[in-house]
Short mmCIF file of C-alpha atoms and ligand atoms in Angstrom, two decimals:
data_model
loop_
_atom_site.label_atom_id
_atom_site.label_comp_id
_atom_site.label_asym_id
_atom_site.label_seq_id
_atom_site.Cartn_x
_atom_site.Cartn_y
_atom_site.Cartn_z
CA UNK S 1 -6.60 26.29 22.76
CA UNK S 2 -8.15 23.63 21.27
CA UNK S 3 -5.81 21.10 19.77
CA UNK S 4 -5.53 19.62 16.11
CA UNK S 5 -7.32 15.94 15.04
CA UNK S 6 -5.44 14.14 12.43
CA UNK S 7 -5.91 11.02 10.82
CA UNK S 8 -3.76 8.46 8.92
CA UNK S 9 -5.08 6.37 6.17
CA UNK S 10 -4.35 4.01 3.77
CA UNK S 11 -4.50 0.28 2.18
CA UNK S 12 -2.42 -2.25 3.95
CA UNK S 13 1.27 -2.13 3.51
CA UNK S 14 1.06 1.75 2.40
CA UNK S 15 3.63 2.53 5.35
CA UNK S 16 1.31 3.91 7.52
CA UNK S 17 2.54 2.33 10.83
CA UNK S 18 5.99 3.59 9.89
CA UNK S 19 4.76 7.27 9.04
CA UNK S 20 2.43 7.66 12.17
CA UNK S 21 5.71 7.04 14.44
CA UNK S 22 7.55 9.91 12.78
CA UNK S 23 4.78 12.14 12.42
CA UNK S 24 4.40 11.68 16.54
CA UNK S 25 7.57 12.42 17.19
CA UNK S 26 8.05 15.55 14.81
CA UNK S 27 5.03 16.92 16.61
CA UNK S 28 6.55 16.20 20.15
CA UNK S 29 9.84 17.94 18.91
CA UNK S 30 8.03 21.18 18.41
CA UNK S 31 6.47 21.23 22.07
CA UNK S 32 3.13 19.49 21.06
CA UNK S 33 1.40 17.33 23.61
CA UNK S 34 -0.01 14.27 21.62
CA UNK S 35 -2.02 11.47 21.81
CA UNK S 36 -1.53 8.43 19.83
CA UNK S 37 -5.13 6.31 19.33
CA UNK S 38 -6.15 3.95 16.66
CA UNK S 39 -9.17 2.52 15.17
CA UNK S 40 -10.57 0.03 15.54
CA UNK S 41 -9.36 0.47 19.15
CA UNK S 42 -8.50 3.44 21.36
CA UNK S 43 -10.57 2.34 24.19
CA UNK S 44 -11.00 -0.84 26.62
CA UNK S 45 -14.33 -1.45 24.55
CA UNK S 46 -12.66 -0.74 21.36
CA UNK S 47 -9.71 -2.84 21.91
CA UNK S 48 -11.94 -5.55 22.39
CA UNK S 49 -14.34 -4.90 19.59
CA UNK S 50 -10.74 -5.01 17.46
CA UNK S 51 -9.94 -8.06 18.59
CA UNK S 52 -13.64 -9.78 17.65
CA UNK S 53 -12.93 -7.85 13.69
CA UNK S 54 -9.98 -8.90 13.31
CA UNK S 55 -9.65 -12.37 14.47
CA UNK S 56 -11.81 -13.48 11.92
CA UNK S 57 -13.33 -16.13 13.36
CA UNK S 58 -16.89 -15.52 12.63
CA UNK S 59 -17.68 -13.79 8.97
CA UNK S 60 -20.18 -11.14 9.68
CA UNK S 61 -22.39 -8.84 7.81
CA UNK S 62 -20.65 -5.98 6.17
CA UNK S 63 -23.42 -3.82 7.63
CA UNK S 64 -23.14 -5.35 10.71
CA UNK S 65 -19.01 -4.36 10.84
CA UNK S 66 -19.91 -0.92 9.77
CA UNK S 67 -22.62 -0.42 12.89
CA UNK S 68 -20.02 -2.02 15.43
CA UNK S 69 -17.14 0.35 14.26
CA UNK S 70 -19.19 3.24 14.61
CA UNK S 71 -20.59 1.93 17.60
CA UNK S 72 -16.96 1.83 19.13
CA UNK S 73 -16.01 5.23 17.32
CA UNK S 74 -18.72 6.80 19.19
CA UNK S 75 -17.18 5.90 22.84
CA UNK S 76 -13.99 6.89 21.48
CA UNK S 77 -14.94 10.37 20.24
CA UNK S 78 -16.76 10.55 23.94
CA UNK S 79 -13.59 9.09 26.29
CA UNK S 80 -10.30 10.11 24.66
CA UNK S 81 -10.75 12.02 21.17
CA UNK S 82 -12.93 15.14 22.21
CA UNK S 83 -11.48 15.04 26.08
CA UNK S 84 -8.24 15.16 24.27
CA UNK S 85 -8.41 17.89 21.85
CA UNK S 86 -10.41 19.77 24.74
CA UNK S 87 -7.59 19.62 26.70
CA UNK S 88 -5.05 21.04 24.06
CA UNK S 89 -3.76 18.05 22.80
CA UNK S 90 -3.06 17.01 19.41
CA UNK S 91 -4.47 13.71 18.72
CA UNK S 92 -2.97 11.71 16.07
CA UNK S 93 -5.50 8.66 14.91
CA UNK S 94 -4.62 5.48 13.25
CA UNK S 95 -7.60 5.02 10.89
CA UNK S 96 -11.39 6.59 11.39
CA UNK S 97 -14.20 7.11 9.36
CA UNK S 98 -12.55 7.42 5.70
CA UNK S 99 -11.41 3.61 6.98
CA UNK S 100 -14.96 2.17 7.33
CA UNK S 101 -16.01 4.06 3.77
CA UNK S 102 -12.88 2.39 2.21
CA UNK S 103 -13.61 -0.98 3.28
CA UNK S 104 -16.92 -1.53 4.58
CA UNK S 105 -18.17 0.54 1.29
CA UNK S 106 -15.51 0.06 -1.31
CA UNK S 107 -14.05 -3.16 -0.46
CA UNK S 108 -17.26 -4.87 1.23
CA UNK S 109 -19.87 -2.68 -0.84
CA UNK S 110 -22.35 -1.78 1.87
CA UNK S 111 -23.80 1.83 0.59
CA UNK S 112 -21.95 4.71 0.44
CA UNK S 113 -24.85 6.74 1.49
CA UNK S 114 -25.54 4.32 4.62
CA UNK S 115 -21.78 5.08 6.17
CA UNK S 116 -22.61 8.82 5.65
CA UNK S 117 -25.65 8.81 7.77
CA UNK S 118 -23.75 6.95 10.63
CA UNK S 119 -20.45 9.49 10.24
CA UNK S 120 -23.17 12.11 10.84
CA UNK S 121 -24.88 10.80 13.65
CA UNK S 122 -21.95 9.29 15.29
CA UNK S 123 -19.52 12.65 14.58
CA UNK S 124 -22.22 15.63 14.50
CA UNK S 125 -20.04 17.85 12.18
CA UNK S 126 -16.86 17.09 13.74
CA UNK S 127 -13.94 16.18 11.12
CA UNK S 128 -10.73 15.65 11.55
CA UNK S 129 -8.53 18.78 10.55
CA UNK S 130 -6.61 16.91 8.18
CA UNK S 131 -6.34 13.51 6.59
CA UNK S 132 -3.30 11.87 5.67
CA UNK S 133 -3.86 9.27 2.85
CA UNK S 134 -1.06 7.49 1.92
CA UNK S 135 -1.63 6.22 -1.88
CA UNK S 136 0.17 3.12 -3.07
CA UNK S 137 -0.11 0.95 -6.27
CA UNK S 138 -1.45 -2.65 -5.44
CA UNK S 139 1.54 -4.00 -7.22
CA UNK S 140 3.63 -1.98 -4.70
CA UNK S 141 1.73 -2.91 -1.46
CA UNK S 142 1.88 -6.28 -2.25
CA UNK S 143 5.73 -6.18 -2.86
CA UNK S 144 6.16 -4.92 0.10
CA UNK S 145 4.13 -7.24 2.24
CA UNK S 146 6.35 -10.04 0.22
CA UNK S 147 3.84 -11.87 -1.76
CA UNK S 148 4.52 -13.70 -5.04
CA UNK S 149 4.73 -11.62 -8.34
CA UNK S 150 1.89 -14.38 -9.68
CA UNK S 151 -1.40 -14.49 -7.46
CA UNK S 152 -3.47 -17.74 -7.48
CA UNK S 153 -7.14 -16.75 -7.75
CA UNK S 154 -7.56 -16.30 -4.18
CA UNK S 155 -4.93 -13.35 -4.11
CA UNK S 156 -6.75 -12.46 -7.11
CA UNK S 157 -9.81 -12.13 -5.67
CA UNK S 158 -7.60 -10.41 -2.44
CA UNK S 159 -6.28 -7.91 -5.13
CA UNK S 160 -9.60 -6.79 -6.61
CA UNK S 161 -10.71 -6.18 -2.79
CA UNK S 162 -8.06 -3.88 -2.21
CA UNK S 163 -8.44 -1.93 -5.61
CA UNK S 164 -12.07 -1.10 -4.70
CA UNK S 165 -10.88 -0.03 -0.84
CA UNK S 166 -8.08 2.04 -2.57
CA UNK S 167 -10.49 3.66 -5.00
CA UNK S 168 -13.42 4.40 -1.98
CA UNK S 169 -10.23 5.71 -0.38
CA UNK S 170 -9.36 8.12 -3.51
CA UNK S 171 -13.21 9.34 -3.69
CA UNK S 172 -12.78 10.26 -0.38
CA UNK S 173 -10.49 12.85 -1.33
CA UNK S 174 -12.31 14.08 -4.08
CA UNK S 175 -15.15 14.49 -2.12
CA UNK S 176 -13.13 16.30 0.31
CA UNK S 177 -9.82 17.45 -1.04
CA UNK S 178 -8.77 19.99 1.30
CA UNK S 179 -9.34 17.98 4.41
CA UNK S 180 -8.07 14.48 2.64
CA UNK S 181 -4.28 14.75 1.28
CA UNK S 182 -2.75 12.08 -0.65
CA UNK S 183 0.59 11.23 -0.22
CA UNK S 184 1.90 9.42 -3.06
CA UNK S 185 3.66 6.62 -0.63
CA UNK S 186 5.51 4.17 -3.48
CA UNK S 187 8.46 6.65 -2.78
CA UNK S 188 11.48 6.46 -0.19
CA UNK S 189 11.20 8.32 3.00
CA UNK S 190 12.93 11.51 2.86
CA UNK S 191 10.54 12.22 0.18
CA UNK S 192 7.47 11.71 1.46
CA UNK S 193 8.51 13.43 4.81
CA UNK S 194 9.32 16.69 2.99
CA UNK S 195 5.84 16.62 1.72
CA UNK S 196 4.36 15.63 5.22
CA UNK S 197 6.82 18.59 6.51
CA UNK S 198 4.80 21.47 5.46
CA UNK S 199 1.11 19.89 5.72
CA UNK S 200 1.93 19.52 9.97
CA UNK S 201 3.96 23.00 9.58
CA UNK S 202 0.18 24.52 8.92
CA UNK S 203 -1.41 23.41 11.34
CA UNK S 204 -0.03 24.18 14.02
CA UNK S 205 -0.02 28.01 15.82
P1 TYD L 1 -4.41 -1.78 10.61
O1 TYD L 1 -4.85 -0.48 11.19
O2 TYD L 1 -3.73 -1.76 9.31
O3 TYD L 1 -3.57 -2.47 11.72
P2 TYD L 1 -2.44 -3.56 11.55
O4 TYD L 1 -1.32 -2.82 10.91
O5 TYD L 1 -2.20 -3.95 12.98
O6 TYD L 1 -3.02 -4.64 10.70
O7 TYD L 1 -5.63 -2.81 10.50
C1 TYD L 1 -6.90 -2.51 10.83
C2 TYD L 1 -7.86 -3.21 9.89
O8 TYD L 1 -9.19 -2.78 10.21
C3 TYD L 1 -7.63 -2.87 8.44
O9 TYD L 1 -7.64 -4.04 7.66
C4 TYD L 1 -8.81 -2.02 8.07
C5 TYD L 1 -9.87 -2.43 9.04
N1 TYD L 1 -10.87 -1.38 9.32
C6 TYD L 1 -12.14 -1.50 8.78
O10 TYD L 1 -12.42 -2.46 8.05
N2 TYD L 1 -13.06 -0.52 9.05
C7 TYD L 1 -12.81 0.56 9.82
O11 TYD L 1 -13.68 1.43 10.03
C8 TYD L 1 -11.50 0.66 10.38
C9 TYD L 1 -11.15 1.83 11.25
C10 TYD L 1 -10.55 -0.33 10.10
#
């Protein structure tokens, strides 16, 4: 049987990280075989794309970010996402498309429309089965990543970034509610896990 696709979303210092560990293990504790992947990342090419993004050492085109992560998505879906849930397994994903429409379109406003056409060359129909977006306040994400209660007009400008990717983010699910589920993630653990409890619970056989 084929096996379930789920992804984990949300802005920076939501919890994600911390969520994706548990929700990997709670799978593995009911007999699921799972693979853990991330984006950007998941393969040799991806890694290394990741490392280009993300070390910020040249400022690129938003359009251009958008056509490399969906350039490295595709090998991805090709080498360990679709080989993967061919196979049985579960595969448990660390960002994916939702992430380039919250940031390349919401936070670095390249069209909305544009990222659709390359989710639907790039995926050809295939969604994840479910979405996990885990919802925070700015005012809470920044507490938690320990920044100062005042920003200076570069945080600011930070903060206004991160309230259009958490908006693009929130579309998403309205666009798609019953694939994208929000977790309301400004609460302690034990909370959010009994709500994360039964979303797992029905997917699996
Ligand atoms: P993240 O997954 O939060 O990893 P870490 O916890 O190690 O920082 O960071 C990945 C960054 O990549 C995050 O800032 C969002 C960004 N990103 C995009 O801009 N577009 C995308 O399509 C994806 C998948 C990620």
């Amino acid at each position: 049987m084929r096996g379930k696709f789920i992804t984990l979303e949300g802005i920076d210092g939501a919890g994600k990280s911390t969520h994706l560990r548990w929700i990997a293990r709670f799978l593995k504790g009911r007999r699921i075989k799972v693979t853990v992947t991330r984006e950007p990342g998941g393969t040799a090419f991806g890694e290394t794309l990741r490392r280009l993004l993300l070390g910020g050492r040249q400022r690129l085109h938003p359009e251009t970010e958008t056509l490399l992560v969906f350039a490295a998505r595709r090998e991805h879906l090709d080498k360990v996402i679709a080989p993967a849930l061919g196979a049985g397994r579960w595969v448990l994903c660390d960002r994916f498309t939702d992430a380039t429409y919250a940031y390349q379109s919401g936070g670095s406003r390249v069209r909305w429309g544009r990222v659709g056409a390359l989710e639907r060359w790039v995926q050809r129909g295939l969604q994840p089965d479910l979405t996990i977006l885990f919802d925070v306040s700015l005012a809470v994400a920044r507490r938690r990543a320990g920044r100062k209660i005042r920003p200076d007009r570069f945080e600011r400008e930070r903060d206004a970034y991160f309230e259009r990717v958490r908006k693009a983010y929130l579309r998403r699910h309205r666009e798609d509610p019953r694939r994208v589920r929000v977790i309301e993630a400004g609460r302690g653990m034990a909370e959010i896990r009994k709500e994360l409890e039964p979303l797992l619970l029905k997917l699996c056989p």
